[in-house]
Amino acid sequence: MPTYTPPTKDMQFILHDVLKVSTSDTPGYAELDREFTSAVLEEAGKLAAGVLAPLNPVGDREGCTLQNGVVRTPKGFKEAYDQMRDGGWIGLDCDPDYGGQGMPYLLGTAVGELFVSANMAFNMYQGLSHGAINALQVHGSDQQKATYLPKMIEGSWSGTMNLTEPQCGTDLGLIRTKAEPQDDGSYRISGQKIWISAGEHDLTDNIIHLVLAKAPGGGEGTKGISLFIVPKFMVNEDGSLGDRNAVSCGGLEEKMGIHGNATCVMNYDGATGYLVGELHKGMRAMFTMMNEARLGVGLQGYAQGAVAYENALGFARDRLQGRDVTGAQNPDGPADPIIVHPDVRRNLLDQKSFVEGARAFVFWGAEMIDRSHRAKDDQAEQMISLLTPVIKGFLTDKGFETTVLAQQTLGGSGFTREWGLEQFVRDARITMIYEGTNGIQSLDLVGRKLALNNGKTVMAFFDMVKDFIKESEEHGELKEYFLDPLKKASKELQQAGMFFMQNGMKTPNAALSGSYDFMHLFGHVCLGLMWSRMAKASYEALKDGTADEDFHRTKIATGRYYMARQLPATATHLARIESGADPVMQLDAANF
């Protein structure tokens, strides 16, 4: 069975040495001192490693079952959920006015990684609730918030998001679910939704579905869509549960991975629903959920890579195979551990350098979300909006790739269920698909986000990189091994953006054909920036006489590997972008 060791030391390094959270002027960050964050992460790590991780293979083997309209989760999931609820983990970063602990989103993100790495399928039950809570917090009426948020934040009730239908996914303007207005102000919701994560289960007393539907008078396309609360059980005025609503699970999907999460077909047969926000403005409310969900999915991508890497590393240290070409490293044994071989080390360093860079990237993104919400910082809001498709698309592509690399480290053992690596591969694969496929993320990045604020936001990103390089150039080794490669990669990203500006209007396919490469180019620059920031923090720690030299020297060496062996991929992506649309579009559709 695979192991899981919470990476709390690395998390503390990012929080305090890189992001310097306790000295930040973001409201709520002053209390995030090392002792406090250490205590929270240690307790979350105990739950993750001791309770959730052992259930991960159980959930994968057993899956969920549907009998007579009732969905049963795998053995042990209910007891684990009760522990998470009783520990207050579900409401960690939720509004104290409704029972939450009011911690920053950044701390919730760090805790979330621990839970996702330990058991991604399990964590999705509370993860979807978190998105629904945020949507109601922003767009719900005072009465709706008072009715639903306390129980959802407590964890007694859970939440979902219902978008996709059999005939449409990305193009939500094609949905057919109808909302018929009633005399009492409610609506009758009729239609079918598919691929609804945690749509039905036995973990909570009630499930609050947020459903996209079309009400009369909205017109065609997404402009006619509204968002509705459709509870599984009706809620009485005193907060108690009433009759079962006309919503039911019509089936469970048989999936490649995340077997422990119930992915449901949901049937709405004239169910009672309540409008959230303005009529025909449902997409605005739904995107409150989607944007957070996309950062969360990016986290899932690298978090699965992180636990896969841990197990690959353990195997590489123990597995004896062949001899080091420079001389035996284990002379008393029949062979050397495979970690001595250069290609195995390359494989492991690809994994390690991605995971640690991605963790810093997502934590930085979470910090920007906190600044946008808590400090009302418009620049932070615009920057995280620009980077969200990069976080989701790049980190899930590379996260899945990392699980495959980890599986490869184990050779034939990685292909067997016993070692657990094949489950990480299967579970990670969905992250590239849901909450908007990665192709859609790249189109969003190039088609919408580059033009954000008339292009000023992406220029602010370039200025931020340039300023960091200028401020850090007095560090000699930092300049040679980090800043110079970062400067080169950033210029290539700017060159790609200039190509789109020069060619995109007259030949739109030139931009669209290069959008996926641009997303990856951007992702590499972001990780290059993160590694440069981490290396700077480690150089400063060594200069100040840290007691943990080994950690910081390891961090610098890992960063140098990324900058030398991974960051140069930006040149390849630029070359592909500048080849234009012809190589992609010249083949007639009939000739594929």
Tab-separated table of C-alpha atoms in Angstrom, residues 198-540:
chain	number	residue	atom	x	y	z
A	198	ALA	CA	-20.944	14.280	-4.958
A	199	GLY	CA	-24.468	14.612	-6.389
A	200	GLU	CA	-25.877	11.998	-4.024
A	201	HIS	CA	-24.252	10.270	-1.041
A	202	ASP	CA	-24.698	9.195	2.574
A	203	LEU	CA	-22.245	11.576	4.252
A	204	THR	CA	-24.551	14.492	5.096
A	205	ASP	CA	-28.174	15.051	6.123
A	206	ASN	CA	-28.921	17.291	3.148
A	207	ILE	CA	-27.361	18.234	-0.192
A	208	ILE	CA	-27.787	21.761	-1.528
A	209	HIS	CA	-27.612	21.661	-5.309
A	210	LEU	CA	-26.786	24.828	-7.232
A	211	VAL	CA	-28.363	24.313	-10.644
A	212	LEU	CA	-28.130	26.257	-13.885
A	213	ALA	CA	-31.463	26.459	-15.702
A	214	LYS	CA	-33.334	28.669	-18.149
A	215	ALA	CA	-36.302	30.710	-16.970
A	216	PRO	CA	-38.780	32.334	-19.380
A	217	GLY	CA	-37.780	35.618	-21.007
A	218	GLY	CA	-34.044	35.113	-20.891
A	219	GLY	CA	-33.396	34.707	-24.567
A	220	GLU	CA	-30.906	32.376	-26.229
A	221	GLY	CA	-27.435	31.380	-25.128
A	222	THR	CA	-25.806	31.937	-21.779
A	223	LYS	CA	-27.553	35.279	-21.287
A	224	GLY	CA	-30.760	33.412	-20.512
A	225	ILE	CA	-29.277	31.229	-17.772
A	226	SER	CA	-30.155	31.614	-14.094
A	227	LEU	CA	-28.826	29.897	-10.979
A	228	PHE	CA	-31.087	28.126	-8.484
A	229	ILE	CA	-30.813	26.515	-5.068
A	230	VAL	CA	-32.441	23.087	-5.230
A	231	PRO	CA	-32.141	21.275	-1.879
A	232	LYS	CA	-32.382	17.492	-1.669
A	233	PHE	CA	-34.703	17.933	1.304
A	234	MET	CA	-36.834	21.022	1.710
A	235	VAL	CA	-35.881	23.244	4.635
A	236	ASN	CA	-38.613	24.379	7.011
A	237	GLU	CA	-38.753	27.901	8.431
A	238	ASP	CA	-37.257	26.707	11.718
A	239	GLY	CA	-34.302	25.146	9.856
A	240	SER	CA	-35.467	21.558	10.226
A	241	LEU	CA	-35.686	19.254	7.236
A	242	GLY	CA	-39.000	18.715	5.492
A	243	ASP	CA	-40.125	16.609	2.554
A	244	ARG	CA	-37.860	15.116	-0.088
A	245	ASN	CA	-37.603	17.381	-3.114
A	246	ALA	CA	-38.224	16.049	-6.627
A	247	VAL	CA	-34.534	15.527	-7.339
A	248	SER	CA	-32.944	12.087	-7.594
A	249	CYS	CA	-29.838	10.257	-8.719
A	250	GLY	CA	-30.557	8.415	-11.954
A	251	GLY	CA	-27.213	6.628	-12.160
A	252	LEU	CA	-23.544	6.538	-11.226
A	253	GLU	CA	-20.813	6.981	-13.812
A	254	GLU	CA	-18.273	4.166	-14.165
A	255	LYS	CA	-15.058	6.137	-14.310
A	256	MET	CA	-11.365	5.673	-14.977
A	257	GLY	CA	-10.489	7.031	-11.535
A	258	ILE	CA	-11.754	8.848	-8.420
A	259	HIS	CA	-13.935	5.790	-7.768
A	260	GLY	CA	-14.553	6.841	-4.179
A	261	ASN	CA	-16.472	9.921	-5.279
A	262	ALA	CA	-20.061	9.581	-6.453
A	263	THR	CA	-20.306	11.071	-9.957
A	264	CYS	CA	-24.020	11.201	-10.632
A	265	VAL	CA	-26.698	11.648	-13.225
A	266	MET	CA	-29.160	13.995	-11.513
A	267	ASN	CA	-32.821	14.138	-12.520
A	268	TYR	CA	-34.914	17.186	-11.675
A	269	ASP	CA	-38.605	16.386	-12.061
A	270	GLY	CA	-40.362	19.614	-11.209
A	271	ALA	CA	-38.156	20.126	-8.155
A	272	THR	CA	-38.603	23.255	-6.077
A	273	GLY	CA	-35.816	25.745	-6.611
A	274	TYR	CA	-34.988	29.259	-5.457
A	275	LEU	CA	-33.331	31.919	-7.576
A	276	VAL	CA	-29.810	32.937	-6.546
A	277	GLY	CA	-28.884	36.480	-7.491
A	278	GLU	CA	-30.460	38.175	-10.492
A	279	LEU	CA	-32.699	36.461	-13.003
A	280	HIS	CA	-30.827	35.520	-16.203
A	281	LYS	CA	-27.488	36.349	-14.545
A	282	GLY	CA	-26.653	32.841	-13.406
A	283	MET	CA	-23.320	32.576	-15.173
A	284	ARG	CA	-21.930	35.389	-13.044
A	285	ALA	CA	-22.786	33.489	-9.873
A	286	MET	CA	-21.617	30.144	-11.232
A	287	PHE	CA	-18.221	31.546	-12.170
A	288	THR	CA	-17.703	32.459	-8.531
A	289	MET	CA	-17.633	28.709	-8.002
A	290	MET	CA	-15.752	27.906	-11.189
A	291	ASN	CA	-12.774	30.222	-10.615
A	292	GLU	CA	-12.104	28.829	-7.145
A	293	ALA	CA	-12.709	25.318	-8.448
A	294	ARG	CA	-10.130	25.809	-11.192
A	295	LEU	CA	-7.434	26.811	-8.725
A	296	GLY	CA	-8.475	23.819	-6.631
A	297	VAL	CA	-8.147	21.505	-9.625
A	298	GLY	CA	-4.674	22.872	-10.349
A	299	LEU	CA	-3.872	21.963	-6.749
A	300	GLN	CA	-5.254	18.466	-7.326
A	301	GLY	CA	-2.929	18.040	-10.292
A	302	TYR	CA	0.291	18.716	-8.412
A	303	ALA	CA	-0.967	17.127	-5.172
A	304	GLN	CA	-1.398	13.780	-6.920
A	305	GLY	CA	2.046	14.280	-8.401
A	306	ALA	CA	3.398	14.957	-4.910
A	307	VAL	CA	2.170	11.722	-3.340
A	308	ALA	CA	3.204	9.759	-6.440
A	309	TYR	CA	6.703	11.255	-6.215
A	310	GLU	CA	6.971	10.341	-2.532
A	311	ASN	CA	6.295	6.707	-3.334
A	312	ALA	CA	8.556	6.675	-6.372
A	313	LEU	CA	11.385	8.102	-4.267
A	314	GLY	CA	10.909	5.457	-1.591
A	315	PHE	CA	11.010	2.712	-4.193
A	316	ALA	CA	14.129	4.149	-5.859
A	317	ARG	CA	15.981	4.196	-2.555
A	318	ASP	CA	15.107	0.586	-1.738
A	319	ARG	CA	15.069	-1.194	-5.099
A	320	LEU	CA	18.403	-2.878	-5.899
A	321	GLN	CA	19.219	-3.139	-9.592
A	322	GLY	CA	22.558	-2.943	-11.385
A	323	ARG	CA	25.694	-1.093	-10.355
A	324	ASP	CA	26.673	2.566	-10.480
A	325	VAL	CA	28.906	2.982	-13.540
A	326	THR	CA	31.401	4.974	-11.433
A	327	GLY	CA	31.732	2.245	-8.821
A	328	ALA	CA	29.580	0.209	-6.441
A	329	GLN	CA	27.624	2.339	-3.964
A	330	ASN	CA	26.298	-0.643	-2.020
A	331	PRO	CA	29.307	-2.978	-2.010
A	332	ASP	CA	27.911	-5.277	0.659
A	333	GLY	CA	24.733	-5.899	-1.329
A	334	PRO	CA	24.033	-7.753	-4.586
A	335	ALA	CA	23.341	-4.477	-6.422
A	336	ASP	CA	23.009	-0.730	-5.926
A	337	PRO	CA	19.699	1.075	-5.282
A	338	ILE	CA	18.337	2.401	-8.563
A	339	ILE	CA	18.525	6.006	-7.339
A	340	VAL	CA	22.254	5.957	-8.189
A	341	HIS	CA	21.504	5.709	-11.929
A	342	PRO	CA	21.454	9.066	-13.809
A	343	ASP	CA	18.240	8.395	-15.711
A	344	VAL	CA	16.363	7.483	-12.543
A	345	ARG	CA	17.651	10.651	-10.903
A	346	ARG	CA	16.514	12.654	-13.935
A	347	ASN	CA	13.076	11.123	-13.616
A	348	LEU	CA	12.886	11.878	-9.897
A	349	LEU	CA	14.168	15.431	-10.315
A	350	ASP	CA	11.577	16.096	-13.014
A	351	GLN	CA	8.974	15.110	-10.436
A	352	LYS	CA	10.486	16.902	-7.445
A	353	SER	CA	11.215	20.168	-9.263
A	354	PHE	CA	7.701	20.323	-10.670
A	355	VAL	CA	5.887	19.482	-7.428
A	356	GLU	CA	7.771	21.994	-5.287
A	357	GLY	CA	7.521	24.742	-7.901
A	358	ALA	CA	3.816	24.072	-8.403
A	359	ARG	CA	3.152	24.193	-4.667
A	360	ALA	CA	4.729	27.646	-4.478
A	361	PHE	CA	2.730	28.775	-7.538
A	362	VAL	CA	-0.616	27.705	-6.075
A	363	PHE	CA	0.173	29.178	-2.656
A	364	TRP	CA	1.050	32.454	-4.380
A	365	GLY	CA	-2.245	32.277	-6.267
A	366	ALA	CA	-4.114	31.700	-3.009
A	367	GLU	CA	-2.330	34.693	-1.492
A	368	MET	CA	-3.587	36.837	-4.377
A	369	ILE	CA	-7.143	35.599	-3.788
A	370	ASP	CA	-6.819	36.669	-0.159
A	371	ARG	CA	-5.543	40.093	-1.182
A	372	SER	CA	-8.369	40.547	-3.663
A	373	HIS	CA	-11.036	39.582	-1.094
A	374	ARG	CA	-9.609	40.798	2.200
A	375	ALA	CA	-7.710	43.896	1.056
A	376	LYS	CA	-9.989	44.702	-1.911
A	377	ASP	CA	-6.873	44.760	-4.089
A	378	ASP	CA	-7.983	45.122	-7.723
A	379	GLN	CA	-4.515	44.385	-9.080
A	380	ALA	CA	-4.393	41.091	-7.195
A	381	GLU	CA	-7.878	40.252	-8.493
A	382	GLN	CA	-6.814	40.916	-12.079
A	383	MET	CA	-3.540	39.012	-11.722
A	384	ILE	CA	-5.139	35.854	-10.333
A	385	SER	CA	-7.796	36.073	-13.023
A	386	LEU	CA	-5.016	36.123	-15.639
A	387	LEU	CA	-3.160	33.231	-14.023
A	388	THR	CA	-6.125	30.969	-13.196
A	389	PRO	CA	-6.164	29.180	-16.597
A	390	VAL	CA	-2.394	28.708	-16.306
A	391	ILE	CA	-2.716	27.229	-12.825
A	392	LYS	CA	-5.507	24.911	-13.891
A	393	GLY	CA	-4.220	23.897	-17.312
A	394	PHE	CA	-0.452	23.760	-16.891
A	395	LEU	CA	-0.382	22.243	-13.405
A	396	THR	CA	-2.835	19.474	-14.243
A	397	ASP	CA	-1.045	18.577	-17.480
A	398	LYS	CA	2.284	18.426	-15.686
A	399	GLY	CA	0.749	16.870	-12.574
A	400	PHE	CA	-0.589	13.951	-14.593
A	401	GLU	CA	2.763	13.673	-16.358
A	402	THR	CA	4.414	13.553	-12.933
A	403	THR	CA	2.263	10.629	-11.794
A	404	VAL	CA	3.239	8.764	-14.979
A	405	LEU	CA	6.916	9.491	-14.332
A	406	ALA	CA	6.496	8.201	-10.787
A	407	GLN	CA	4.810	5.058	-12.085
A	408	GLN	CA	7.681	4.603	-14.538
A	409	THR	CA	10.185	4.772	-11.673
A	410	LEU	CA	8.685	1.572	-10.296
A	411	GLY	CA	8.942	-0.307	-13.590
A	412	GLY	CA	6.642	-3.306	-13.677
A	413	SER	CA	5.650	-2.776	-10.051
A	414	GLY	CA	4.148	0.559	-11.017
A	415	PHE	CA	1.744	-1.201	-13.366
A	416	THR	CA	0.306	-3.338	-10.561
A	417	ARG	CA	-2.428	-2.303	-8.165
A	418	GLU	CA	-0.449	-3.399	-5.111
A	419	TRP	CA	1.899	-0.404	-5.158
A	420	GLY	CA	-0.801	2.215	-5.708
A	421	LEU	CA	0.924	4.261	-8.415
A	422	GLU	CA	-1.557	3.283	-11.090
A	423	GLN	CA	-4.366	4.735	-8.964
A	424	PHE	CA	-2.583	8.078	-8.741
A	425	VAL	CA	-2.267	8.075	-12.535
A	426	ARG	CA	-5.964	7.303	-13.012
A	427	ASP	CA	-7.130	9.785	-10.389
A	428	ALA	CA	-4.942	12.588	-11.743
A	429	ARG	CA	-6.242	12.156	-15.291
A	430	ILE	CA	-9.615	13.765	-14.585
A	431	THR	CA	-7.982	17.027	-13.515
A	432	MET	CA	-7.100	17.787	-17.136
A	433	ILE	CA	-10.772	17.456	-18.092
A	434	TYR	CA	-13.205	18.765	-15.513
A	435	GLU	CA	-13.896	22.380	-14.550
A	436	GLY	CA	-13.142	23.262	-18.164
A	437	THR	CA	-10.819	21.089	-20.264
A	438	ASN	CA	-7.262	22.298	-20.582
A	439	GLY	CA	-7.840	23.208	-24.220
A	440	ILE	CA	-10.596	25.535	-23.047
A	441	GLN	CA	-8.246	26.966	-20.403
A	442	SER	CA	-5.715	27.840	-23.092
A	443	LEU	CA	-8.392	29.494	-25.240
A	444	ASP	CA	-9.591	31.472	-22.221
A	445	LEU	CA	-6.029	32.586	-21.537
A	446	VAL	CA	-5.299	33.763	-25.068
A	447	GLY	CA	-8.780	34.805	-26.135
A	448	ARG	CA	-9.878	36.645	-22.986
A	449	LYS	CA	-7.269	36.971	-20.271
A	450	LEU	CA	-4.459	38.511	-22.322
A	451	ALA	CA	-6.806	41.372	-23.180
A	452	LEU	CA	-7.809	41.820	-19.533
A	453	ASN	CA	-7.721	45.484	-18.527
A	454	ASN	CA	-6.650	46.363	-22.097
A	455	GLY	CA	-3.554	44.204	-21.752
A	456	LYS	CA	-2.330	46.052	-18.669
A	457	THR	CA	-2.542	42.972	-16.442
A	458	VAL	CA	-0.206	40.809	-18.519
A	459	MET	CA	2.160	43.778	-18.819
A	460	ALA	CA	2.048	44.077	-15.022
A	461	PHE	CA	3.138	40.441	-14.840
A	462	PHE	CA	6.127	41.137	-17.084
A	463	ASP	CA	7.009	44.202	-15.018
A	464	MET	CA	6.805	42.136	-11.839
A	465	VAL	CA	9.269	39.598	-13.254
A	466	LYS	CA	11.562	42.375	-14.473
A	467	ASP	CA	11.479	44.129	-11.087
A	468	PHE	CA	12.252	40.898	-9.230
A	469	ILE	CA	15.246	40.246	-11.488
A	470	LYS	CA	16.554	43.785	-11.022
A	471	GLU	CA	16.139	43.671	-7.236
A	472	SER	CA	17.938	40.312	-6.980
A	473	GLU	CA	20.924	40.757	-9.271
A	474	GLU	CA	23.418	41.374	-6.464
A	475	HIS	CA	23.265	37.634	-5.716
A	476	GLY	CA	25.956	36.250	-8.051
A	477	GLU	CA	24.891	32.618	-8.242
A	478	LEU	CA	21.239	33.649	-8.312
A	479	LYS	CA	21.936	35.725	-11.426
A	480	GLU	CA	23.739	32.994	-13.336
A	481	TYR	CA	21.573	30.015	-12.501
A	482	PHE	CA	18.163	31.611	-11.949
A	483	LEU	CA	17.762	35.222	-13.045
A	484	ASP	CA	19.358	34.966	-16.479
A	485	PRO	CA	17.299	31.882	-17.473
A	486	LEU	CA	14.169	33.553	-16.086
A	487	LYS	CA	14.865	36.720	-18.088
A	488	LYS	CA	15.287	34.690	-21.286
A	489	ALA	CA	12.077	32.726	-20.706
A	490	SER	CA	10.120	35.868	-19.882
A	491	LYS	CA	11.278	37.511	-23.125
A	492	GLU	CA	10.136	34.438	-25.045
A	493	LEU	CA	6.732	34.703	-23.402
A	494	GLN	CA	6.534	38.360	-24.405
A	495	GLN	CA	7.597	37.442	-27.938
A	496	ALA	CA	4.787	34.893	-28.130
A	497	GLY	CA	2.288	37.479	-26.930
A	498	MET	CA	3.556	39.931	-29.545
A	499	PHE	CA	3.046	37.281	-32.236
A	500	PHE	CA	-0.596	36.970	-31.214
A	501	MET	CA	-1.046	40.738	-31.295
A	502	GLN	CA	0.473	41.017	-34.762
A	503	ASN	CA	-1.333	38.040	-36.277
A	504	GLY	CA	-4.387	37.297	-34.153
A	505	MET	CA	-6.760	39.871	-35.627
A	506	LYS	CA	-6.137	39.112	-39.295
A	507	THR	CA	-5.647	35.354	-38.746
A	508	PRO	CA	-7.499	34.298	-35.573
A	509	ASN	CA	-6.461	30.667	-36.020
A	510	ALA	CA	-2.830	31.740	-35.655
A	511	ALA	CA	-3.551	32.632	-32.034
A	512	LEU	CA	-5.889	29.727	-31.361
A	513	SER	CA	-3.450	27.194	-32.825
A	514	GLY	CA	-0.762	28.417	-30.469
A	515	SER	CA	-2.873	28.851	-27.366
A	516	TYR	CA	-1.997	25.521	-25.753
A	517	ASP	CA	1.718	26.109	-26.216
A	518	PHE	CA	1.285	29.617	-24.828
A	519	MET	CA	-0.373	28.237	-21.692
A	520	HIS	CA	2.589	25.913	-21.136
A	521	LEU	CA	5.105	28.622	-21.958
A	522	PHE	CA	3.410	30.865	-19.396
A	523	GLY	CA	3.355	28.034	-16.860
A	524	HIS	CA	7.086	27.434	-17.184
A	525	VAL	CA	7.809	31.140	-16.704
A	526	CYS	CA	5.637	31.150	-13.558
A	527	LEU	CA	7.477	28.142	-12.139
A	528	GLY	CA	10.772	29.751	-13.117
A	529	LEU	CA	9.715	32.809	-11.126
A	530	MET	CA	8.719	30.630	-8.182
A	531	TRP	CA	12.031	28.763	-8.220
A	532	SER	CA	13.937	32.027	-8.404
A	533	ARG	CA	12.036	33.362	-5.417
A	534	MET	CA	12.612	30.149	-3.469
A	535	ALA	CA	16.309	30.097	-4.345
A	536	LYS	CA	16.653	33.700	-3.187
A	537	ALA	CA	14.993	32.815	0.125
A	538	SER	CA	17.322	29.840	0.588
A	539	TYR	CA	20.453	31.845	-0.277
A	540	GLU	CA	19.395	34.429	2.300
